[in-house]
PDB file of C-alpha atoms in Angstrom:
ATOM      1  CA  GLY D 204       0.000   0.000   0.000  1.00 67.00           C
ATOM      2  CA  ALA D 205       0.863   3.664  -0.096  1.00 83.00           C
ATOM      3  CA  VAL D 206       3.526   4.772   2.336  1.00 89.00           C
ATOM      4  CA  VAL D 207       3.827   8.120   4.058  1.00 93.00           C
ATOM      5  CA  SER D 208       6.877   8.979   6.109  1.00 95.00           C
ATOM      6  CA  GLN D 209       7.498  11.689   8.667  1.00 96.00           C
ATOM      7  CA  HIS D 210      10.739  13.086   9.922  1.00 96.00           C
ATOM      8  CA  PRO D 211      11.727  13.387  12.654  1.00 96.00           C
ATOM      9  CA  SER D 212       9.787  10.790  14.613  1.00 95.00           C
ATOM     10  CA  TRP D 213      10.420  12.696  17.804  1.00 96.00           C
ATOM     11  CA  VAL D 214      11.963  16.025  18.669  1.00 97.00           C
ATOM     12  CA  ILE D 215      12.731  17.927  21.847  1.00 97.00           C
ATOM     13  CA  CYS D 216      13.338  21.643  21.628  1.00 95.00           C
ATOM     14  CA  LYS D 217      13.673  24.671  23.843  1.00 96.00           C
ATOM     15  CA  SER D 218      10.886  27.173  24.222  1.00 97.00           C
ATOM     16  CA  GLY D 219      11.136  29.939  21.633  1.00 96.00           C
ATOM     17  CA  THR D 220      12.823  27.886  18.943  1.00 97.00           C
ATOM     18  CA  SER D 221      11.282  26.689  15.681  1.00 97.00           C
ATOM     19  CA  VAL D 222      10.853  23.097  14.622  1.00 97.00           C
ATOM     20  CA  LYS D 223      10.262  21.734  11.117  1.00 97.00           C
ATOM     21  CA  ILE D 224       8.484  18.445  10.499  1.00 97.00           C
ATOM     22  CA  GLU D 225       8.579  16.805   7.079  1.00 97.00           C
ATOM     23  CA  CYS D 226       5.893  14.620   5.562  1.00 96.00           C
ATOM     24  CA  ARG D 227       6.648  12.623   2.432  1.00 95.00           C
ATOM     25  CA  SER D 228       4.558  10.343   0.246  1.00 93.00           C
ATOM     26  CA  LEU D 229       7.084   7.706  -0.796  1.00 92.00           C
ATOM     27  CA  ASP D 230       5.367   5.823  -3.608  1.00 88.00           C
ATOM     28  CA  PHE D 231       2.585   8.073  -4.847  1.00 87.00           C
ATOM     29  CA  GLN D 232       1.937  11.679  -5.695  1.00 88.00           C
ATOM     30  CA  ALA D 233      -0.134  13.484  -3.126  1.00 88.00           C
ATOM     31  CA  THR D 234      -2.126  16.395  -4.446  1.00 86.00           C
ATOM     32  CA  THR D 235      -3.476  17.025  -0.978  1.00 90.00           C
ATOM     33  CA  MET D 236      -1.813  16.639   2.399  1.00 93.00           C
ATOM     34  CA  PHE D 237      -3.323  17.118   5.816  1.00 95.00           C
ATOM     35  CA  TRP D 238      -1.814  17.958   9.169  1.00 97.00           C
ATOM     36  CA  TYR D 239      -3.401  16.713  12.372  1.00 96.00           C
ATOM     37  CA  ARG D 240      -2.661  17.156  16.027  1.00 95.00           C
ATOM     38  CA  GLN D 241      -3.445  14.526  18.605  1.00 92.00           C
ATOM     39  CA  PHE D 242      -3.554  15.030  22.349  1.00 88.00           C
ATOM     40  CA  PRO D 243      -3.094  12.046  24.681  1.00 84.00           C
ATOM     41  CA  LYS D 244      -5.980   9.604  24.617  1.00 81.00           C
ATOM     42  CA  GLN D 245      -7.923  11.767  22.163  1.00 85.00           C
ATOM     43  CA  SER D 246      -8.882  11.596  18.541  1.00 88.00           C
ATOM     44  CA  LEU D 247      -7.135  13.501  15.777  1.00 90.00           C
ATOM     45  CA  MET D 248      -7.780  17.209  15.299  1.00 92.00           C
ATOM     46  CA  LEU D 249      -7.355  18.553  11.781  1.00 94.00           C
ATOM     47  CA  MET D 250      -5.090  21.590  11.733  1.00 96.00           C
ATOM     48  CA  ALA D 251      -4.833  22.394   8.053  1.00 95.00           C
ATOM     49  CA  THR D 252      -5.206  21.135   4.518  1.00 93.00           C
ATOM     50  CA  SER D 253      -2.593  21.835   1.900  1.00 91.00           C
ATOM     51  CA  ASN D 254      -2.727  21.399  -1.842  1.00 87.00           C
ATOM     52  CA  GLU D 255       0.469  21.290  -3.851  1.00 83.00           C
ATOM     53  CA  GLY D 256       1.486  24.746  -4.976  1.00 82.00           C
ATOM     54  CA  SER D 257      -1.254  26.523  -3.028  1.00 84.00           C
ATOM     55  CA  LYS D 258      -1.528  28.154   0.349  1.00 88.00           C
ATOM     56  CA  ALA D 259      -2.738  25.920   3.133  1.00 92.00           C
ATOM     57  CA  THR D 260      -6.263  26.170   4.460  1.00 93.00           C
ATOM     58  CA  TYR D 261      -6.276  26.334   8.226  1.00 95.00           C
ATOM     59  CA  GLU D 262      -9.004  25.164  10.549  1.00 95.00           C
ATOM     60  CA  GLN D 263     -10.681  27.631  12.825  1.00 94.00           C
ATOM     61  CA  GLY D 264      -8.568  28.358  15.862  1.00 94.00           C
ATOM     62  CA  VAL D 265      -5.268  27.277  14.308  1.00 95.00           C
ATOM     63  CA  GLU D 266      -2.753  30.122  14.026  1.00 94.00           C
ATOM     64  CA  LYS D 267      -1.369  30.157  10.509  1.00 93.00           C
ATOM     65  CA  ASP D 268       1.585  32.323  11.519  1.00 94.00           C
ATOM     66  CA  LYS D 269       2.565  29.875  14.208  1.00 96.00           C
ATOM     67  CA  PHE D 270       2.070  26.674  12.217  1.00 97.00           C
ATOM     68  CA  LEU D 271       3.615  27.332   8.830  1.00 96.00           C
ATOM     69  CA  ILE D 272       2.772  24.779   6.161  1.00 95.00           C
ATOM     70  CA  ASN D 273       4.504  24.418   2.837  1.00 91.00           C
ATOM     71  CA  HIS D 274       3.499  21.927   0.143  1.00 89.00           C
ATOM     72  CA  ALA D 275       6.136  22.604  -2.456  1.00 83.00           C
ATOM     73  CA  SER D 276       5.949  19.332  -4.350  1.00 89.00           C
ATOM     74  CA  LEU D 277       3.614  16.409  -4.898  1.00 89.00           C
ATOM     75  CA  THR D 278       5.583  14.299  -2.442  1.00 92.00           C
ATOM     76  CA  LEU D 279       6.585  16.709   0.310  1.00 94.00           C
ATOM     77  CA  SER D 280       4.817  18.908   2.820  1.00 94.00           C
ATOM     78  CA  THR D 281       6.419  20.572   5.811  1.00 95.00           C
ATOM     79  CA  LEU D 282       4.993  21.898   9.052  1.00 97.00           C
ATOM     80  CA  THR D 283       7.065  24.450  10.937  1.00 97.00           C
ATOM     81  CA  VAL D 284       6.114  25.237  14.500  1.00 97.00           C
ATOM     82  CA  THR D 285       7.482  28.724  15.061  1.00 96.00           C
ATOM     83  CA  SER D 286       8.477  30.088  18.457  1.00 96.00           C
ATOM     84  CA  ALA D 287       7.408  26.880  20.108  1.00 96.00           C
ATOM     85  CA  HIS D 288       5.986  26.890  23.630  1.00 96.00           C
ATOM     86  CA  PRO D 289       5.355  23.997  26.017  1.00 96.00           C
ATOM     87  CA  GLU D 290       1.655  24.018  25.131  1.00 95.00           C
ATOM     88  CA  ASP D 291       2.646  23.120  21.553  1.00 96.00           C
ATOM     89  CA  SER D 292       3.930  19.788  22.804  1.00 95.00           C
ATOM     90  CA  SER D 293       1.846  17.154  21.089  1.00 95.00           C
ATOM     91  CA  PHE D 294       1.770  14.333  18.564  1.00 94.00           C
ATOM     92  CA  TYR D 295       1.618  15.685  15.019  1.00 96.00           C
ATOM     93  CA  ILE D 296       0.435  13.400  12.239  1.00 95.00           C
ATOM     94  CA  CYS D 297       0.308  14.078   8.536  1.00 96.00           C
ATOM     95  CA  SER D 298      -1.693  12.294   5.889  1.00 95.00           C
ATOM     96  CA  ALA D 299      -1.628  12.310   2.111  1.00 93.00           C
ATOM     97  CA  ARG D 300      -4.245  11.691  -0.531  1.00 89.00           C
ATOM     98  CA  THR D 301      -3.953  11.306  -4.269  1.00 79.00           C
ATOM     99  CA  SER D 302      -6.813  13.292  -5.728  1.00 69.00           C
ATOM    100  CA  GLY D 303     -10.524  12.753  -5.208  1.00 63.00           C
ATOM    101  CA  ALA D 304     -12.348  13.265  -1.941  1.00 56.00           C
ATOM    102  CA  THR D 305     -13.218   9.575  -1.767  1.00 63.00           C
ATOM    103  CA  ASP D 306      -9.611   8.546  -2.114  1.00 75.00           C
ATOM    104  CA  THR D 307      -8.015   7.048   0.925  1.00 83.00           C
ATOM    105  CA  GLN D 308      -5.903   9.194   3.199  1.00 88.00           C
ATOM    106  CA  TYR D 309      -2.667   7.472   4.117  1.00 91.00           C
ATOM    107  CA  PHE D 310      -1.168   8.528   7.408  1.00 93.00           C
ATOM    108  CA  GLY D 311       2.402   9.056   8.454  1.00 94.00           C
ATOM    109  CA  PRO D 312       3.801   7.517  11.640  1.00 93.00           C
ATOM    110  CA  GLY D 313       3.588  10.785  13.541  1.00 94.00           C
ATOM    111  CA  THR D 314       6.060  13.135  15.195  1.00 96.00           C
ATOM    112  CA  ARG D 315       6.218  13.561  18.945  1.00 95.00           C
ATOM    113  CA  LEU D 316       7.132  17.168  19.777  1.00 96.00           C
ATOM    114  CA  THR D 317       8.208  18.084  23.290  1.00 96.00           C
ATOM    115  CA  VAL D 318       8.908  21.723  24.049  1.00 96.00           C
ATOM    116  CA  LEU D 319      10.853  22.377  27.242  1.00 95.00           C
TER     117      LEU D 319
ATOM    118  CA  ALA X 204     -23.712  16.708   8.024  1.00 78.00           C
ATOM    119  CA  GLN X 205     -21.820  13.478   8.337  1.00 84.00           C
ATOM    120  CA  SER X 206     -20.834  11.982  11.670  1.00 91.00           C
ATOM    121  CA  VAL X 207     -19.814   8.717  13.256  1.00 94.00           C
ATOM    122  CA  THR X 208     -20.419   7.455  16.761  1.00 95.00           C
ATOM    123  CA  GLN X 209     -18.276   4.783  18.310  1.00 95.00           C
ATOM    124  CA  LEU X 210     -20.442   3.216  20.932  1.00 94.00           C
ATOM    125  CA  ASP X 211     -17.702   1.853  23.186  1.00 95.00           C
ATOM    126  CA  SER X 212     -14.673   3.738  24.443  1.00 95.00           C
ATOM    127  CA  HIS X 213     -13.074   0.515  25.716  1.00 97.00           C
ATOM    128  CA  VAL X 214     -13.459  -3.112  24.708  1.00 98.00           C
ATOM    129  CA  SER X 215     -11.669  -5.975  26.436  1.00 98.00           C
ATOM    130  CA  VAL X 216     -11.483  -9.510  25.066  1.00 98.00           C
ATOM    131  CA  SER X 217      -9.488 -12.634  25.693  1.00 98.00           C
ATOM    132  CA  GLU X 218      -7.026 -13.836  23.103  1.00 97.00           C
ATOM    133  CA  GLY X 219      -8.731 -16.173  20.657  1.00 97.00           C
ATOM    134  CA  THR X 220     -12.224 -14.792  21.205  1.00 98.00           C
ATOM    135  CA  PRO X 221     -14.198 -12.666  18.726  1.00 98.00           C
ATOM    136  CA  VAL X 222     -13.839  -8.905  18.493  1.00 98.00           C
ATOM    137  CA  LEU X 223     -16.727  -6.506  17.878  1.00 98.00           C
ATOM    138  CA  LEU X 224     -16.132  -2.759  17.694  1.00 98.00           C
ATOM    139  CA  ARG X 225     -19.298  -0.805  17.048  1.00 98.00           C
ATOM    140  CA  CYS X 226     -19.760   2.251  14.868  1.00 98.00           C
ATOM    141  CA  ASN X 227     -22.917   4.037  13.788  1.00 97.00           C
ATOM    142  CA  TYR X 228     -22.910   6.700  11.131  1.00 95.00           C
ATOM    143  CA  SER X 229     -25.098   9.600  10.142  1.00 93.00           C
ATOM    144  CA  SER X 230     -25.108  10.736   6.551  1.00 87.00           C
ATOM    145  CA  SER X 231     -27.534  12.391   4.197  1.00 81.00           C
ATOM    146  CA  TYR X 232     -26.151  10.398   1.282  1.00 83.00           C
ATOM    147  CA  SER X 233     -24.244   7.205   0.627  1.00 84.00           C
ATOM    148  CA  PRO X 234     -21.199   7.469   2.856  1.00 89.00           C
ATOM    149  CA  SER X 235     -17.568   6.517   2.424  1.00 90.00           C
ATOM    150  CA  LEU X 236     -16.514   4.826   5.658  1.00 93.00           C
ATOM    151  CA  PHE X 237     -13.168   3.690   6.979  1.00 95.00           C
ATOM    152  CA  TRP X 238     -11.689   1.894   9.925  1.00 97.00           C
ATOM    153  CA  TYR X 239      -8.188   2.873  10.995  1.00 96.00           C
ATOM    154  CA  VAL X 240      -6.020   1.360  13.729  1.00 96.00           C
ATOM    155  CA  GLN X 241      -3.449   3.214  15.783  1.00 94.00           C
ATOM    156  CA  HIS X 242      -0.871   1.436  17.897  1.00 92.00           C
ATOM    157  CA  PRO X 243       0.745   3.407  20.746  1.00 87.00           C
ATOM    158  CA  ASN X 244       2.826   6.318  19.548  1.00 82.00           C
ATOM    159  CA  LYS X 245       2.239   5.386  15.926  1.00 85.00           C
ATOM    160  CA  GLY X 246       0.327   6.868  13.040  1.00 87.00           C
ATOM    161  CA  LEU X 247      -2.933   5.492  11.699  1.00 91.00           C
ATOM    162  CA  GLN X 248      -3.058   2.411   9.518  1.00 93.00           C
ATOM    163  CA  LEU X 249      -5.981   1.758   7.199  1.00 93.00           C
ATOM    164  CA  LEU X 250      -7.783  -1.471   8.050  1.00 96.00           C
ATOM    165  CA  LEU X 251     -10.551  -1.308   5.485  1.00 95.00           C
ATOM    166  CA  LYS X 252     -12.717   1.012   3.417  1.00 93.00           C
ATOM    167  CA  TYR X 253     -16.330   1.034   2.231  1.00 92.00           C
ATOM    168  CA  THR X 254     -17.341   3.062  -0.820  1.00 83.00           C
ATOM    169  CA  SER X 255     -20.746   1.695  -1.880  1.00 77.00           C
ATOM    170  CA  ALA X 256     -19.479  -1.516  -3.434  1.00 75.00           C
ATOM    171  CA  ALA X 257     -19.875  -4.789  -1.521  1.00 86.00           C
ATOM    172  CA  THR X 258     -21.515  -4.310   1.867  1.00 91.00           C
ATOM    173  CA  LEU X 259     -19.146  -6.795   3.526  1.00 95.00           C
ATOM    174  CA  VAL X 260     -15.676  -5.356   3.404  1.00 95.00           C
ATOM    175  CA  LYS X 261     -12.636  -7.444   4.179  1.00 96.00           C
ATOM    176  CA  GLY X 262      -9.567  -5.730   5.510  1.00 95.00           C
ATOM    177  CA  ILE X 263      -6.101  -6.539   6.676  1.00 95.00           C
ATOM    178  CA  ASN X 264      -5.140  -8.756   9.614  1.00 95.00           C
ATOM    179  CA  GLY X 265      -8.404 -10.714   9.470  1.00 97.00           C
ATOM    180  CA  PHE X 266     -10.685  -7.767  10.168  1.00 98.00           C
ATOM    181  CA  GLU X 267     -13.905  -7.140   8.312  1.00 97.00           C
ATOM    182  CA  ALA X 268     -16.837  -4.762   8.540  1.00 98.00           C
ATOM    183  CA  GLU X 269     -20.387  -4.903   7.283  1.00 96.00           C
ATOM    184  CA  PHE X 270     -22.224  -1.841   6.025  1.00 95.00           C
ATOM    185  CA  LYS X 271     -25.860  -2.010   7.129  1.00 95.00           C
ATOM    186  CA  LYS X 272     -27.899   0.859   5.782  1.00 92.00           C
ATOM    187  CA  SER X 273     -31.039  -0.139   7.664  1.00 93.00           C
ATOM    188  CA  GLU X 274     -29.155   0.088  10.941  1.00 95.00           C
ATOM    189  CA  THR X 275     -26.788   2.906   9.880  1.00 95.00           C
ATOM    190  CA  SER X 276     -23.967   0.778  11.217  1.00 96.00           C
ATOM    191  CA  PHE X 277     -20.468  -0.177  10.143  1.00 97.00           C
ATOM    192  CA  HIS X 278     -19.246  -2.484  12.894  1.00 98.00           C
ATOM    193  CA  LEU X 279     -15.743  -3.941  12.812  1.00 98.00           C
ATOM    194  CA  THR X 280     -15.281  -7.619  13.605  1.00 98.00           C
ATOM    195  CA  LYS X 281     -12.596 -10.251  13.803  1.00 98.00           C
ATOM    196  CA  PRO X 282     -13.233 -13.921  14.566  1.00 98.00           C
ATOM    197  CA  SER X 283     -10.245 -14.438  16.838  1.00 98.00           C
ATOM    198  CA  ALA X 284      -8.309 -11.736  18.661  1.00 98.00           C
ATOM    199  CA  HIS X 285      -4.535 -11.696  18.838  1.00 97.00           C
ATOM    200  CA  MET X 286      -2.439  -9.914  21.413  1.00 97.00           C
ATOM    201  CA  SER X 287      -1.080  -7.724  18.625  1.00 96.00           C
ATOM    202  CA  ASP X 288      -4.589  -6.384  17.964  1.00 97.00           C
ATOM    203  CA  ALA X 289      -4.451  -4.322  21.151  1.00 97.00           C
ATOM    204  CA  ALA X 290      -4.648  -0.731  19.919  1.00 97.00           C
ATOM    205  CA  GLU X 291      -6.939   2.245  19.365  1.00 95.00           C
ATOM    206  CA  TYR X 292      -9.470   1.902  16.564  1.00 97.00           C
ATOM    207  CA  PHE X 293     -11.113   4.818  14.770  1.00 96.00           C
ATOM    208  CA  CYS X 294     -14.249   4.747  12.654  1.00 97.00           C
ATOM    209  CA  VAL X 295     -14.124   7.514  10.064  1.00 95.00           C
ATOM    210  CA  VAL X 296     -16.494   9.016   7.472  1.00 93.00           C
ATOM    211  CA  ILE X 297     -15.791  11.488   4.684  1.00 89.00           C
ATOM    212  CA  ASP X 298     -17.671  14.769   4.840  1.00 86.00           C
ATOM    213  CA  TYR X 299     -18.255  15.506   1.164  1.00 82.00           C
ATOM    214  CA  ASN X 300     -19.228  19.093   1.901  1.00 82.00           C
ATOM    215  CA  THR X 301     -15.844  19.944   3.411  1.00 82.00           C
ATOM    216  CA  ASP X 302     -13.721  17.207   1.865  1.00 80.00           C
ATOM    217  CA  LYS X 303     -12.488  16.234   5.316  1.00 87.00           C
ATOM    218  CA  LEU X 304     -12.392  13.089   7.422  1.00 91.00           C
ATOM    219  CA  ILE X 305     -14.719  12.979  10.388  1.00 91.00           C
ATOM    220  CA  PHE X 306     -13.295  10.819  13.159  1.00 93.00           C
ATOM    221  CA  GLY X 307     -15.085   8.891  15.827  1.00 94.00           C
ATOM    222  CA  THR X 308     -13.824   9.241  19.357  1.00 93.00           C
ATOM    223  CA  GLY X 309     -11.993   5.939  19.181  1.00 94.00           C
ATOM    224  CA  THR X 310     -12.291   2.542  20.857  1.00 97.00           C
ATOM    225  CA  ARG X 311      -9.411   1.139  22.836  1.00 96.00           C
ATOM    226  CA  LEU X 312      -9.161  -2.607  22.400  1.00 98.00           C
ATOM    227  CA  GLN X 313      -7.453  -4.605  25.117  1.00 98.00           C
ATOM    228  CA  VAL X 314      -6.595  -8.242  24.561  1.00 98.00           C
ATOM    229  CA  PHE X 315      -5.898 -10.438  27.554  1.00 97.00           C
ATOM    230  CA  PRO X 316      -3.920 -13.685  27.377  1.00 95.00           C
TER     231      PRO X 316
END
């Protein structure tokens, strides 16, 4: 099946620094990628949707200047958490989809971010 | 609007016994439904997908789900649980209006030896 990778798998950073997380579709071209956030023992919360070559669409309540998303190619999307604070600590998961809305979203393994 | 309700937050079974994870959906048109599994500190893995073809959908690792329109249900089953099945399971529906996935709240499956 389709494979989506994320890098890094875990990261620890100091408060005030920025962290970049990469999401790659390894064996298919992803016209649309999604970024989710998951708090412990909770379901996934969609943060934003990005289409290749376009600006990301953010969900209500998600700060676009804090969570910068770039989808520069059909196989790569990046999420940059700028000026990270401890409350940004979470599990971030990306997913990728080929084209149509009914197409399956394939999820990456997630990135555990801890901000000290 | 589309939604899914997972009726059990926790399910515990003994190894070798059947698994039933319940999901009811609400949709104003024929839904696309998924079951995903998430092991601790991992991403989500697709178990199976229903998109208005056969009502009985077979997935990976021996799981299957049956779409029942009359009951608005899409329950996930497996005849015999393995220890490795212990994980969080999410029932998901596509919201065609927003092009987004709508997640259930999840069911944690515990498997005892």
